[in-house]
PDB file of C-alpha atoms and ligand atoms in Angstrom:
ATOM      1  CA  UNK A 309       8.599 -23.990 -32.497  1.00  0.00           C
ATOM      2  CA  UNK A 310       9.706 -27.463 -33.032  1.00  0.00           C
ATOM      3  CA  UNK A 311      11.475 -29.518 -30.751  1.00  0.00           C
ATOM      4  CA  UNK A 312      13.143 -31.658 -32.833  1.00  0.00           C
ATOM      5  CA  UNK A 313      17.172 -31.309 -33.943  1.00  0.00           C
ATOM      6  CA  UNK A 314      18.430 -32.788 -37.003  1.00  0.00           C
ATOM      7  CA  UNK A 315      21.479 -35.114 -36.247  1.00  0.00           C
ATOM      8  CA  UNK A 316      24.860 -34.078 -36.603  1.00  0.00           C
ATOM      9  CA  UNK A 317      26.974 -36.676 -38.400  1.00  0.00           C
ATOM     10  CA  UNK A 318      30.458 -35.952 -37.192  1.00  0.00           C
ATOM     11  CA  UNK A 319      33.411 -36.317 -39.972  1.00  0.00           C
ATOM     12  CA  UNK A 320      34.391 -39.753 -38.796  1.00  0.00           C
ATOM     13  CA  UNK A 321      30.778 -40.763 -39.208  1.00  0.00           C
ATOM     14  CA  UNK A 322      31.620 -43.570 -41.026  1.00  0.00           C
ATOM     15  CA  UNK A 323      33.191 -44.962 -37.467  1.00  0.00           C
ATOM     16  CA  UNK A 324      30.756 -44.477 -35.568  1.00  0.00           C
ATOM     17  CA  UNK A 325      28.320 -47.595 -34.884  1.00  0.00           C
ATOM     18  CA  UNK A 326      25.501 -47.254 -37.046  1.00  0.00           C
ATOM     19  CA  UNK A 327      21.952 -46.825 -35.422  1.00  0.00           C
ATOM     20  CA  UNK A 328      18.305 -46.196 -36.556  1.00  0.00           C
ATOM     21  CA  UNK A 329      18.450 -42.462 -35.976  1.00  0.00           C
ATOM     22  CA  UNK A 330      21.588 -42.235 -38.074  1.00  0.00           C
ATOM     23  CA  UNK A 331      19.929 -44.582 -40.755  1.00  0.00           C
ATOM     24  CA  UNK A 332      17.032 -42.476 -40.846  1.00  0.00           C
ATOM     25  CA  UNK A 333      19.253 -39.279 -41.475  1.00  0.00           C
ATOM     26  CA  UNK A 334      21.293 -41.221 -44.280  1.00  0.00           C
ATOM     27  CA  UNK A 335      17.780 -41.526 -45.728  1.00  0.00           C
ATOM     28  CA  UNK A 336      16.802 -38.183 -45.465  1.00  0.00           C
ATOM     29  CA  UNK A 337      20.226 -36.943 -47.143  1.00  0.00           C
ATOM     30  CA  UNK A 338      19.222 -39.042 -49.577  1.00  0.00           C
ATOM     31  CA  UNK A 339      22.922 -41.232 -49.188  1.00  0.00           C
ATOM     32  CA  UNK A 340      22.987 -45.146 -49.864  1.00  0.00           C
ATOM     33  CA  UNK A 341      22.873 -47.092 -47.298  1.00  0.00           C
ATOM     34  CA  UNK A 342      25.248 -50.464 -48.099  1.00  0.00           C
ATOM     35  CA  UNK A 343      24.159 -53.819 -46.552  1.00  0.00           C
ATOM     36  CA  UNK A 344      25.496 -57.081 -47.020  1.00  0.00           C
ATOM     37  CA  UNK A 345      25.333 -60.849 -45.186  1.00  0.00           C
ATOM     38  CA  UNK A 346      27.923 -62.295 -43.642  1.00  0.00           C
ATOM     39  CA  UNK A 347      27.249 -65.831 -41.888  1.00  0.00           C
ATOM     40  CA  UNK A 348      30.533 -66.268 -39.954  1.00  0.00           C
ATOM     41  CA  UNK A 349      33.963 -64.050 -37.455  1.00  0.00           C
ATOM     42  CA  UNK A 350      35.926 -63.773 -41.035  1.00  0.00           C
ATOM     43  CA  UNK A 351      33.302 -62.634 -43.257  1.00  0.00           C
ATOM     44  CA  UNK A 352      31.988 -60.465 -40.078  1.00  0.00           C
ATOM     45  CA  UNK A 353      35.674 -59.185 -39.787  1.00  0.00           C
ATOM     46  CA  UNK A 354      35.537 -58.187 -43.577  1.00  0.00           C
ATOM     47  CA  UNK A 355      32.492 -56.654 -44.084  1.00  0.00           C
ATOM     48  CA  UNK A 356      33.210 -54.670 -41.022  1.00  0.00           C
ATOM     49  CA  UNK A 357      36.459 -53.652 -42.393  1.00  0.00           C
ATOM     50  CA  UNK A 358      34.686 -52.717 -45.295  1.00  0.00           C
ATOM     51  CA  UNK A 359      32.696 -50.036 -43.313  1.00  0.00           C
ATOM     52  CA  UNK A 360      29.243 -51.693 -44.698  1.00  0.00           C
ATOM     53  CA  UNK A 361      26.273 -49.858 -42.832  1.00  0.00           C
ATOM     54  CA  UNK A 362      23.668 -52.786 -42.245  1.00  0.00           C
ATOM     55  CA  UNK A 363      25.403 -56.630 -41.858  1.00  0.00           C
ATOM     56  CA  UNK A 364      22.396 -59.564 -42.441  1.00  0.00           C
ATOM     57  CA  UNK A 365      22.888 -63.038 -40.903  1.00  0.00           C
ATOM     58  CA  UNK A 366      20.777 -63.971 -43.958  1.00  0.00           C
ATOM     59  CA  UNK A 367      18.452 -67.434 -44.217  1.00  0.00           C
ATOM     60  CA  UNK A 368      20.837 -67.299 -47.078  1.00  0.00           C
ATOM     61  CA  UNK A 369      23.196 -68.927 -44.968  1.00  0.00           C
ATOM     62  CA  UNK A 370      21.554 -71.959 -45.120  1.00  0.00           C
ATOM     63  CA  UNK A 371      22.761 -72.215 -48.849  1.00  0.00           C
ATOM     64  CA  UNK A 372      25.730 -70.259 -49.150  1.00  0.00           C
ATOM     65  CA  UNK A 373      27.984 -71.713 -45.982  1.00  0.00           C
ATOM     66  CA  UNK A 374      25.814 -74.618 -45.132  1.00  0.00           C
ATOM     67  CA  UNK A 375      25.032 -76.590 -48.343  1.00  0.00           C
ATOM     68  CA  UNK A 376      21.515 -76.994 -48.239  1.00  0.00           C
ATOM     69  CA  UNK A 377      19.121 -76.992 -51.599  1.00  0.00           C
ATOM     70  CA  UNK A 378      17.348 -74.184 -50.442  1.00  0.00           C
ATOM     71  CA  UNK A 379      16.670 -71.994 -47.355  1.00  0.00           C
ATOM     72  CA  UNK A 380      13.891 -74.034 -46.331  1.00  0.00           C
ATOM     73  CA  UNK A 381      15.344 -76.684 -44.204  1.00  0.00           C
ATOM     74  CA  UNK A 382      17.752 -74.712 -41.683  1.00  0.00           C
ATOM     75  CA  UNK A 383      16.783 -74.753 -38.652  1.00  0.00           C
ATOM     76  CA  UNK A 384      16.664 -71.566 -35.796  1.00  0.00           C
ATOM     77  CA  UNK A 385      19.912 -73.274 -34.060  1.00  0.00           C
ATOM     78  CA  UNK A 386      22.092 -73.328 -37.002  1.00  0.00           C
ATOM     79  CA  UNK A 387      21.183 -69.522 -37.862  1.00  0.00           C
ATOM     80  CA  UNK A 388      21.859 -68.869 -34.387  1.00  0.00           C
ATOM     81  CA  UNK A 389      25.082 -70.582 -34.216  1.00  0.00           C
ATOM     82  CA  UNK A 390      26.332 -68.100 -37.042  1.00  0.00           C
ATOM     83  CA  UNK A 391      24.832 -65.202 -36.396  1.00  0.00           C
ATOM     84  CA  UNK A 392      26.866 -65.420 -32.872  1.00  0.00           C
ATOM     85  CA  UNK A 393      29.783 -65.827 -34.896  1.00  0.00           C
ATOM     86  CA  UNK A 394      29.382 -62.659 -36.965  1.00  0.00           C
ATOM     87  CA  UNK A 395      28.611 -60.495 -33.536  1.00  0.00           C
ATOM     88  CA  UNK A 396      32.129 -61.182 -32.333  1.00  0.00           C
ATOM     89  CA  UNK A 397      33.540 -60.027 -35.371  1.00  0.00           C
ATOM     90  CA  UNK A 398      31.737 -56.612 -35.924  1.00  0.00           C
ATOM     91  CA  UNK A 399      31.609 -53.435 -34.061  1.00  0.00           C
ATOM     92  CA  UNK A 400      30.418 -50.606 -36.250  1.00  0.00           C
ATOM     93  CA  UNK A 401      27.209 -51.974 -38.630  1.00  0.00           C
ATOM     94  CA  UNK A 402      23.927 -52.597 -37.561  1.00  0.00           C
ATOM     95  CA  UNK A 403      23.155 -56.616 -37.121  1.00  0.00           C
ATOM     96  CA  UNK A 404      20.280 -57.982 -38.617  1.00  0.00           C
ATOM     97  CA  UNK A 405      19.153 -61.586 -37.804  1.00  0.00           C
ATOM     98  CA  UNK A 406      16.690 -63.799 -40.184  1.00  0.00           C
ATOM     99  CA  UNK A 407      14.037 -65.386 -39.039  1.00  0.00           C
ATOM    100  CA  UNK A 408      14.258 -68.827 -40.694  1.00  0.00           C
ATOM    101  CA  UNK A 409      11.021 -70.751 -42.476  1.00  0.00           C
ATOM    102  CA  UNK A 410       8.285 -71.624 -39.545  1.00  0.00           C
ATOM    103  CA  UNK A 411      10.442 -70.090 -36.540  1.00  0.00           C
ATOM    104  CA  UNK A 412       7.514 -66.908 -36.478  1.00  0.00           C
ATOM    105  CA  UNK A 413       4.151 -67.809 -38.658  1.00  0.00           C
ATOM    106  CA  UNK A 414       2.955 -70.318 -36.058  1.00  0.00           C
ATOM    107  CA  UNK A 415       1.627 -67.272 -33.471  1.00  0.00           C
ATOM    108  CA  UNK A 416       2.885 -64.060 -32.836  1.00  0.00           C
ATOM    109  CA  UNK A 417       4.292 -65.713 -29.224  1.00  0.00           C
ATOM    110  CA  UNK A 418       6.537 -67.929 -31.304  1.00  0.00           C
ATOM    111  CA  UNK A 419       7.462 -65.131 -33.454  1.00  0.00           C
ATOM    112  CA  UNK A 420       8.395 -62.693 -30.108  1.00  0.00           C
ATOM    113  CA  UNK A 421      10.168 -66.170 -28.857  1.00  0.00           C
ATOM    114  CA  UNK A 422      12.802 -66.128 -31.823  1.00  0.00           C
ATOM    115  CA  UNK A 423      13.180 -62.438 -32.337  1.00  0.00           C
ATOM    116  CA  UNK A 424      14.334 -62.000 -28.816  1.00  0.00           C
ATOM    117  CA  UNK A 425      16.624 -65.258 -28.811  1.00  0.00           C
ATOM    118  CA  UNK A 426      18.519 -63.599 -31.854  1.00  0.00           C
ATOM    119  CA  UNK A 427      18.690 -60.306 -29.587  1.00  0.00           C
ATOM    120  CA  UNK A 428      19.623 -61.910 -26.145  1.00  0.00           C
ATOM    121  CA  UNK A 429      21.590 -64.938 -27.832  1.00  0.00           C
ATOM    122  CA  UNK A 430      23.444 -63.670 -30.737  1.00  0.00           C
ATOM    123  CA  UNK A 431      23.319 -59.694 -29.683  1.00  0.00           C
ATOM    124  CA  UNK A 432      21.532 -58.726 -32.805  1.00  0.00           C
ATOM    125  CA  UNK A 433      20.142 -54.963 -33.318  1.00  0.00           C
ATOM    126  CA  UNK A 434      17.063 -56.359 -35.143  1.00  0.00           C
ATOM    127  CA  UNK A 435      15.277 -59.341 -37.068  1.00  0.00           C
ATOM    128  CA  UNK A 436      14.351 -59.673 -40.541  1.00  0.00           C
ATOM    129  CA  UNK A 437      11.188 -61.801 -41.451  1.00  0.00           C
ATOM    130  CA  UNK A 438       9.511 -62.380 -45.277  1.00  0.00           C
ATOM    131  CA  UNK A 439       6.293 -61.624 -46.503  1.00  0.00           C
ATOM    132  CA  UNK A 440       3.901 -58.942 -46.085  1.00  0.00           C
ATOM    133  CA  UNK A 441       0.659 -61.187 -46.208  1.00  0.00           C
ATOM    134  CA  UNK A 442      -1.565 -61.062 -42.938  1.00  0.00           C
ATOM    135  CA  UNK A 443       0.416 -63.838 -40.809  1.00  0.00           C
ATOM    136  CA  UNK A 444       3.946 -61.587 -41.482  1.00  0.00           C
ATOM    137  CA  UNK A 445       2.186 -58.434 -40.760  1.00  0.00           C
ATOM    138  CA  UNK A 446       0.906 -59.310 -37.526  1.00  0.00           C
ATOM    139  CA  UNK A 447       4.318 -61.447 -36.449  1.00  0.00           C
ATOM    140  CA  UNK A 448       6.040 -58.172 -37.334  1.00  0.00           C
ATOM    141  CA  UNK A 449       3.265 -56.209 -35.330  1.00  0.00           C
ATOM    142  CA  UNK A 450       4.048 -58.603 -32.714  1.00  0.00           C
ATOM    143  CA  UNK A 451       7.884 -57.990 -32.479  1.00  0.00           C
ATOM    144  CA  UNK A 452       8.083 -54.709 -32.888  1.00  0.00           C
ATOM    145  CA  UNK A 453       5.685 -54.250 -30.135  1.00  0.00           C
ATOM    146  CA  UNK A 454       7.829 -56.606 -27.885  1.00  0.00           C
ATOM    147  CA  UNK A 455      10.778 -53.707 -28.642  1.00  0.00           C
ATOM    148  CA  UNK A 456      12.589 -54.988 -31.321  1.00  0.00           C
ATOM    149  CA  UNK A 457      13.217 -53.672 -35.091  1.00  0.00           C
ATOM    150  CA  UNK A 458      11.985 -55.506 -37.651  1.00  0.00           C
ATOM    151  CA  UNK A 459      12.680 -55.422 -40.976  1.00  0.00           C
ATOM    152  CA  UNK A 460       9.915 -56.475 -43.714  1.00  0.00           C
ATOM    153  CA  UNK A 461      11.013 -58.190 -46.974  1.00  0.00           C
ATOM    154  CA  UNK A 462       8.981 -58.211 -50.374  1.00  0.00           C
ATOM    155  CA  UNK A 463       8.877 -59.258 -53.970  1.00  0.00           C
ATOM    156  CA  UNK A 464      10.860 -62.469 -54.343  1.00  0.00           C
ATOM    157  CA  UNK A 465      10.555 -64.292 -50.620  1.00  0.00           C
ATOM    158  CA  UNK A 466      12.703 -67.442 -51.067  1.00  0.00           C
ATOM    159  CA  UNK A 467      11.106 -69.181 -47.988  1.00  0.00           C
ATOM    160  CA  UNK A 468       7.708 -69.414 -49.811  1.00  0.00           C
ATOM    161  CA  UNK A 469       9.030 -69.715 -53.662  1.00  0.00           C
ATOM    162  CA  UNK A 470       7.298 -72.648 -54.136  1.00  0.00           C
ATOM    163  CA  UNK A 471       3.994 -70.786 -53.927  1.00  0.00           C
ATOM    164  CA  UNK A 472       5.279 -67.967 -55.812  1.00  0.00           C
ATOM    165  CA  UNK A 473       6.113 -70.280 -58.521  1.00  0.00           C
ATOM    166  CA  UNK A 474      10.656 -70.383 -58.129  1.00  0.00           C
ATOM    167  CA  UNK A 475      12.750 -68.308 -58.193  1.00  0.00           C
ATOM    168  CA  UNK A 476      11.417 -65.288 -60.482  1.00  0.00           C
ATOM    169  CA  UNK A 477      10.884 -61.661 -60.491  1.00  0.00           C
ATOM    170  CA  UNK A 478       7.748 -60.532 -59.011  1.00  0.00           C
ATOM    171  CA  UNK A 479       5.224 -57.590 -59.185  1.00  0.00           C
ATOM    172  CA  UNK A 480       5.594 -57.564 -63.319  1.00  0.00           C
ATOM    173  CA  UNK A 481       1.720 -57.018 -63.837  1.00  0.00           C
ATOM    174  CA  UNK A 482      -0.211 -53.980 -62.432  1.00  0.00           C
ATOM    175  CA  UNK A 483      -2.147 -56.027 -60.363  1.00  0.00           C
ATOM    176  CA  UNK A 484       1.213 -57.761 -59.228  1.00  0.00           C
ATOM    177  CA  UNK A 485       2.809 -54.684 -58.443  1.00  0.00           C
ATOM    178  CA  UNK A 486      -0.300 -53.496 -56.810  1.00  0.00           C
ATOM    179  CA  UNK A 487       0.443 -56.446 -54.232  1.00  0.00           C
ATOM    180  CA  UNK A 488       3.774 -55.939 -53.634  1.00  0.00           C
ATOM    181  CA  UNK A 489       3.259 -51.979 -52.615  1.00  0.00           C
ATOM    182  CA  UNK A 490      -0.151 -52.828 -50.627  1.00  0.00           C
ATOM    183  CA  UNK A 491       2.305 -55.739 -48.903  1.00  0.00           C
ATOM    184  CA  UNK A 492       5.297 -53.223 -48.398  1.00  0.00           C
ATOM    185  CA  UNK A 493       2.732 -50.421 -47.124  1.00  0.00           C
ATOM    186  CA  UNK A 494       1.320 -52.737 -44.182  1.00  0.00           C
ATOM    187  CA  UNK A 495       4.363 -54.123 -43.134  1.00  0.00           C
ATOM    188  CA  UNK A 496       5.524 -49.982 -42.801  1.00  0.00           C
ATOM    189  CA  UNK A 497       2.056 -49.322 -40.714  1.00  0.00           C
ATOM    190  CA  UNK A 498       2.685 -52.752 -38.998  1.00  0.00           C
ATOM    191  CA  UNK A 499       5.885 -50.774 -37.521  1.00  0.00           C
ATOM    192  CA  UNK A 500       9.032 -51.898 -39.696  1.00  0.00           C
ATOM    193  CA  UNK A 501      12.124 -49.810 -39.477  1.00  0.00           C
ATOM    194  CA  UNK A 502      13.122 -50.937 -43.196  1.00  0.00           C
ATOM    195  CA  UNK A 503      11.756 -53.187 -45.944  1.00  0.00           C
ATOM    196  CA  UNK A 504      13.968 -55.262 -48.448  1.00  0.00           C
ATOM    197  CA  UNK A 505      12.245 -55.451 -51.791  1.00  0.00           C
ATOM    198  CA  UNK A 506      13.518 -58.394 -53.944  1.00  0.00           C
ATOM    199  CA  UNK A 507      13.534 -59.054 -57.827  1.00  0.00           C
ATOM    200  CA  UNK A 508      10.949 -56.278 -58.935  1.00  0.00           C
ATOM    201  CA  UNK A 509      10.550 -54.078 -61.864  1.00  0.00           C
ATOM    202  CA  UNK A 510      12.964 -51.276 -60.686  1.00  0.00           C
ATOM    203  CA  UNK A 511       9.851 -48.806 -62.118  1.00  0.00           C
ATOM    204  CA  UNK A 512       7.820 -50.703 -59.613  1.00  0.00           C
ATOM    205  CA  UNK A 513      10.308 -49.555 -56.693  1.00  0.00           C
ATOM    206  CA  UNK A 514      10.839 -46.306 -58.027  1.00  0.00           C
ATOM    207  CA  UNK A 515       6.803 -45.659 -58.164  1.00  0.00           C
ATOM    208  CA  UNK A 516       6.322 -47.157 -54.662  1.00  0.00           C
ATOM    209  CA  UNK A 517       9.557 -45.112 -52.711  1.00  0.00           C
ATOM    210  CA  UNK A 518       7.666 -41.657 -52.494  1.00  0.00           C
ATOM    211  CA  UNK A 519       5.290 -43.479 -49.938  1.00  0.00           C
ATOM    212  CA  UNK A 520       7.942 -45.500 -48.100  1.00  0.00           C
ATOM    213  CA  UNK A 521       9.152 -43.983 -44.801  1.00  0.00           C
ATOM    214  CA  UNK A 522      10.610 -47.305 -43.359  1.00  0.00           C
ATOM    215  CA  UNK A 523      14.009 -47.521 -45.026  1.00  0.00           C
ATOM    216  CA  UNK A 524      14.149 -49.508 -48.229  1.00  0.00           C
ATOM    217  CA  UNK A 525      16.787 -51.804 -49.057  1.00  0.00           C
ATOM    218  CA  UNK A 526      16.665 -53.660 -52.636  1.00  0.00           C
ATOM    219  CA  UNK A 527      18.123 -56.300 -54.175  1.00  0.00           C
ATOM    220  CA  UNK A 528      16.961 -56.619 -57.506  1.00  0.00           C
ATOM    221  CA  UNK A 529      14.987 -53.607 -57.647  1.00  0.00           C
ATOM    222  CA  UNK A 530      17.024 -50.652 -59.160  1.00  0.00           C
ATOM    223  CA  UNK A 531      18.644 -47.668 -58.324  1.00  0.00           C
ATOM    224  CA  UNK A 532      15.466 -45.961 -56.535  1.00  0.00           C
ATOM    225  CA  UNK A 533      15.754 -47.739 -53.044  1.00  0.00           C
ATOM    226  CA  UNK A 534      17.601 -46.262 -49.780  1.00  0.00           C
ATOM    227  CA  UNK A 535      19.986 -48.755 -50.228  1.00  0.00           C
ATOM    228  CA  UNK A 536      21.691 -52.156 -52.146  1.00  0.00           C
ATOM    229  CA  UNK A 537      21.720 -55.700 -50.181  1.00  0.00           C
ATOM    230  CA  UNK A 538      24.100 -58.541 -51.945  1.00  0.00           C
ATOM    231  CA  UNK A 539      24.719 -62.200 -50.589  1.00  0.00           C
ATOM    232  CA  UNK A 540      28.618 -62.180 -49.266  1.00  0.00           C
ATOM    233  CA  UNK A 541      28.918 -65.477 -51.534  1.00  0.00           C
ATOM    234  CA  UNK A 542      27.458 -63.753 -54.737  1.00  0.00           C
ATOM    235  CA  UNK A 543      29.320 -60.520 -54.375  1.00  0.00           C
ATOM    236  CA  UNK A 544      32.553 -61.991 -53.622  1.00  0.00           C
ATOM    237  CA  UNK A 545      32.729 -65.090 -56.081  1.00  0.00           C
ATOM    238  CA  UNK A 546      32.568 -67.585 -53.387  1.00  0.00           C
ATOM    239  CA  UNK A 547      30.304 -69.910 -55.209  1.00  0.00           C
ATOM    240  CA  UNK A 548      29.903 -71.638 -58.744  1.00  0.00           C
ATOM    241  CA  UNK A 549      27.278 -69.646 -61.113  1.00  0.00           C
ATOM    242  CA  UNK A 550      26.258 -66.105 -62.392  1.00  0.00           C
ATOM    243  CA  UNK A 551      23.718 -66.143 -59.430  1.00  0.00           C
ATOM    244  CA  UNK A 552      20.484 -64.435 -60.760  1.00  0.00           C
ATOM    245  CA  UNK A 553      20.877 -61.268 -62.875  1.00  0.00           C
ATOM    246  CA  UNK A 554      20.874 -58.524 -60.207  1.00  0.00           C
ATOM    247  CA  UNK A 555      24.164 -59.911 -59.174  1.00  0.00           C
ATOM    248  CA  UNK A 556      27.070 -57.397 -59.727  1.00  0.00           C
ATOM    249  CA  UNK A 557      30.561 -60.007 -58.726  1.00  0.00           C
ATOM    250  CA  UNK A 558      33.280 -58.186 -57.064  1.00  0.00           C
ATOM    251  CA  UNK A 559      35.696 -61.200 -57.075  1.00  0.00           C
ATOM    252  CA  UNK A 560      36.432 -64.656 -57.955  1.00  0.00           C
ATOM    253  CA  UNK A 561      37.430 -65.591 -54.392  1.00  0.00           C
ATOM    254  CA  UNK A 562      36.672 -69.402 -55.307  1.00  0.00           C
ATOM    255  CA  UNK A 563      38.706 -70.112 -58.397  1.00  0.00           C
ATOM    256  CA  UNK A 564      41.357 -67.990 -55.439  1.00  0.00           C
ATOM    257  CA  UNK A 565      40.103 -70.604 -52.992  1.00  0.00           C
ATOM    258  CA  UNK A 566      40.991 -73.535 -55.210  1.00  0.00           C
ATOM    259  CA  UNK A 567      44.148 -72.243 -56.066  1.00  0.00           C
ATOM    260  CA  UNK A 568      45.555 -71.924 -53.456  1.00  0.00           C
ATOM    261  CA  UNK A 569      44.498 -75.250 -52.153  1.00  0.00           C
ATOM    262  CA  UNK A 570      45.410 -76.997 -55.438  1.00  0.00           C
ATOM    263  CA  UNK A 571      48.988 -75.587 -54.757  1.00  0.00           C
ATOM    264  CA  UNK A 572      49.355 -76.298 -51.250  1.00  0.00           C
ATOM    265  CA  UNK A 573      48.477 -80.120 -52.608  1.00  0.00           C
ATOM    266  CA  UNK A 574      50.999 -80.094 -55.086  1.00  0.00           C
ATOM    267  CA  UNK A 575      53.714 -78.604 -52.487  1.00  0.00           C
ATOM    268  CA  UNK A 576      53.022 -81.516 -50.349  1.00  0.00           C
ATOM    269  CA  UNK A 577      53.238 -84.147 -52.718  1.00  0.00           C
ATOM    270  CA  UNK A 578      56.244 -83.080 -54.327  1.00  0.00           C
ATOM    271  CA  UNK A 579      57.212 -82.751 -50.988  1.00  0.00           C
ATOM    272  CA  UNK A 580      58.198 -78.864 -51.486  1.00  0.00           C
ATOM    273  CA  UNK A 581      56.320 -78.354 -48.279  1.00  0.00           C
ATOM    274  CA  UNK A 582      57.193 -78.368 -45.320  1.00  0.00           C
ATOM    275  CA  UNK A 583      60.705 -76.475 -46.204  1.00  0.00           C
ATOM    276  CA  UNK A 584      62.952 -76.525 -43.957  1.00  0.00           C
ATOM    277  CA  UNK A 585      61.922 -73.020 -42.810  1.00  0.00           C
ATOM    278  CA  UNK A 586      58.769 -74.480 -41.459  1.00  0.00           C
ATOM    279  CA  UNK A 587      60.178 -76.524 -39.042  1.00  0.00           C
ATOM    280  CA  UNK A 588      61.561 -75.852 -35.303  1.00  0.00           C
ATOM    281  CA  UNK A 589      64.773 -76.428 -33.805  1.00  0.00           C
ATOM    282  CA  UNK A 590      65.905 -78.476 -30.633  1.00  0.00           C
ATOM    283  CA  UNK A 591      69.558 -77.181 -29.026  1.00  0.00           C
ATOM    284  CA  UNK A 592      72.154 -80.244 -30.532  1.00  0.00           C
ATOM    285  CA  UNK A 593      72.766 -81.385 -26.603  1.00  0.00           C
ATOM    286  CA  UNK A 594      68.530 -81.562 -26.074  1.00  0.00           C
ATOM    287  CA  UNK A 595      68.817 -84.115 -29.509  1.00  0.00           C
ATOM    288  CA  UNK A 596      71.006 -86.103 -28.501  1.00  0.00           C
ATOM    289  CA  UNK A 597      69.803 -86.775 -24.320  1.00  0.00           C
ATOM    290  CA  UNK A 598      66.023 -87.330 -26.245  1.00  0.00           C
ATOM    291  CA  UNK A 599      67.706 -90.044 -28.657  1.00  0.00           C
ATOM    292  CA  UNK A 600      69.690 -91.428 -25.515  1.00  0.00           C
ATOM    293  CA  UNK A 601      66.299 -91.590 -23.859  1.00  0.00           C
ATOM    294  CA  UNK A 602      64.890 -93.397 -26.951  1.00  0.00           C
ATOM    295  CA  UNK A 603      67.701 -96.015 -25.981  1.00  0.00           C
ATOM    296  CA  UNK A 604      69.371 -94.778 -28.881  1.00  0.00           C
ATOM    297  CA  UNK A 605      73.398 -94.629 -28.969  1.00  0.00           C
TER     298      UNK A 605
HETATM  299  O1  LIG B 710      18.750 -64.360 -46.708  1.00  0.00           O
HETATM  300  C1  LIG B 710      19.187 -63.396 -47.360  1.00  0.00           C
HETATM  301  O2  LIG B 710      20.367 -63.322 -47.721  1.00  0.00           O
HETATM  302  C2  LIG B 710      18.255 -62.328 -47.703  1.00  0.00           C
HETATM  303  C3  LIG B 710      18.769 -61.175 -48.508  1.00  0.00           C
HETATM  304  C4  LIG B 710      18.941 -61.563 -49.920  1.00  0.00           C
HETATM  305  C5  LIG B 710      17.918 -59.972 -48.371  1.00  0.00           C
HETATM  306  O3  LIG B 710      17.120 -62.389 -47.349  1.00  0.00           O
END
């Protein structure tokens, strides 16, 4: 007889901080599982509002909230420094830290280094880290072996676009493809809780899920996956651009952003702000002993 019991997912499930076992059952019921990044305490308080599942401090970051060209350039400090930030505004979804560009491929010792200062330093649940060539498989061997979750990522990996050729959709030949599911099948032996598979035929997903026990999250690669990943910025509107075609926008919270500071200029140069319902009172007896202090009469 077996031994193990399936999970009971209370009715206030969606309240209840989400954990590997209760991804894995969300999986097995066959329900989405929603992630999204968040780089900062409001977008942290948001998203956790929101009731997402899976929250990424995303490399992303280093574009979206930081201004660089690329994700590149940021360096382990700055991803730190936000992915603190977004711990102290969740408490229900499941943190995921990303390893940024040569923080892990040096040896699997540097790779254990960073994955545990994004555990011990910034409280995340796990680490992300791109590529499922040799180096990533063994760093992710590494970390998961040091006890911490790792989550693989495939297809597009921004960190090495240059030698993928930009920004573009990957896996759209067989033998393309072919790499992609070999890459997404080692991370999975290497010990990955979930993959994310980026910008890839969504026929190439759907062919690869049936041997895919590690959670799948996609982002450009259909309907087929365990679950949907979109950049905070993209979804929201909180940048200029379309963004590539997989993004879906939810809202135009820039042209909102500009507005309202466009109108809070206006107010102050017209001098409509401050009103005088902004201000603060002093009792008339206070006034007067301040200007008498002031050598006023
Ligand atoms: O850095 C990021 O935002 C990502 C997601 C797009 C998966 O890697």
């Amino acid at each position: 007889m077996s031994t193990m019991r399936s999970i009971t997912v209370p009715t206030d499930a969606s309240r209840l901080p989400m954990t590997l076992p209760r991804m894995a059952e969300k999986k097995r019921l066959g329900e989405p599982l929603v992630m999204v990044t968040a780089y900062d305490y409001p977008s942290a308080l948001a998203v956790d509002k929101a009731g997402v599942d899976l929250v990424l401090v995303g490399d992303s970051g280093a574009m979206t909230v930081l201004g660089y060209p690329s994700t590149v350039a940021v360096e382990l400090d700055e991803l730190l420094v936000l992915a603190k930030a977004v711990r102290r505004g969740l408490t229900m979804p499941f943190l995921i830290g990303d390893l940024p560009f040569g923080s892990y491929e040096v040896s699997d010792e540097q790779a254990v280094t960073t994955a545990f200062r994004f555990v011990k330093e910034a409280g995340c649940d796990a680490v992300k880290l791109e590529g499922g060539g040799p180096v990533s498989v063994a760093r992710a061997r590494a970390i998961v072996q040091a006890g911490i979750p790792v989550m693989g990522h495939v297809g597009l990996t921004p960190q090495t676009s240059t030698a993928l050729g930009g920004y573009r959709a990957q896996g759209r030949t067989a033998e393309a493809a072919r790499r992609v599911a070999d890459e997404a099948m080692a991370l999975q032996e290497a010990g990955c809780f979930s993959i994310v598979f980026e910008a890839i035929p969504s026929a190439v997903a759907e062919a690869v899920m049936p041997r895919m026990d590690a959670l799948v999250i996609g982002i450009g690669a259909g309907p087929a996956t365990d679950g949907q990943v979109l950049v905070f910025h993209d979804l929201l509107g909180i940048r200029e651009g379309r963004g590539a075609r997989f993004v879906q926008r939810y809202a135009d919270i820039l042209d909102e952003m500009v507005a309202g500071v466009t109108a809070y200029a206006g107010d102050v140069r017209s001098r409509r702000y401050p009103s005088p319902d902004h201000g603060y009172s002093i009792p008339d007896e206070e006034l007067a002993a301040f200007r008498h202090a002031l050598g006023e009469q």
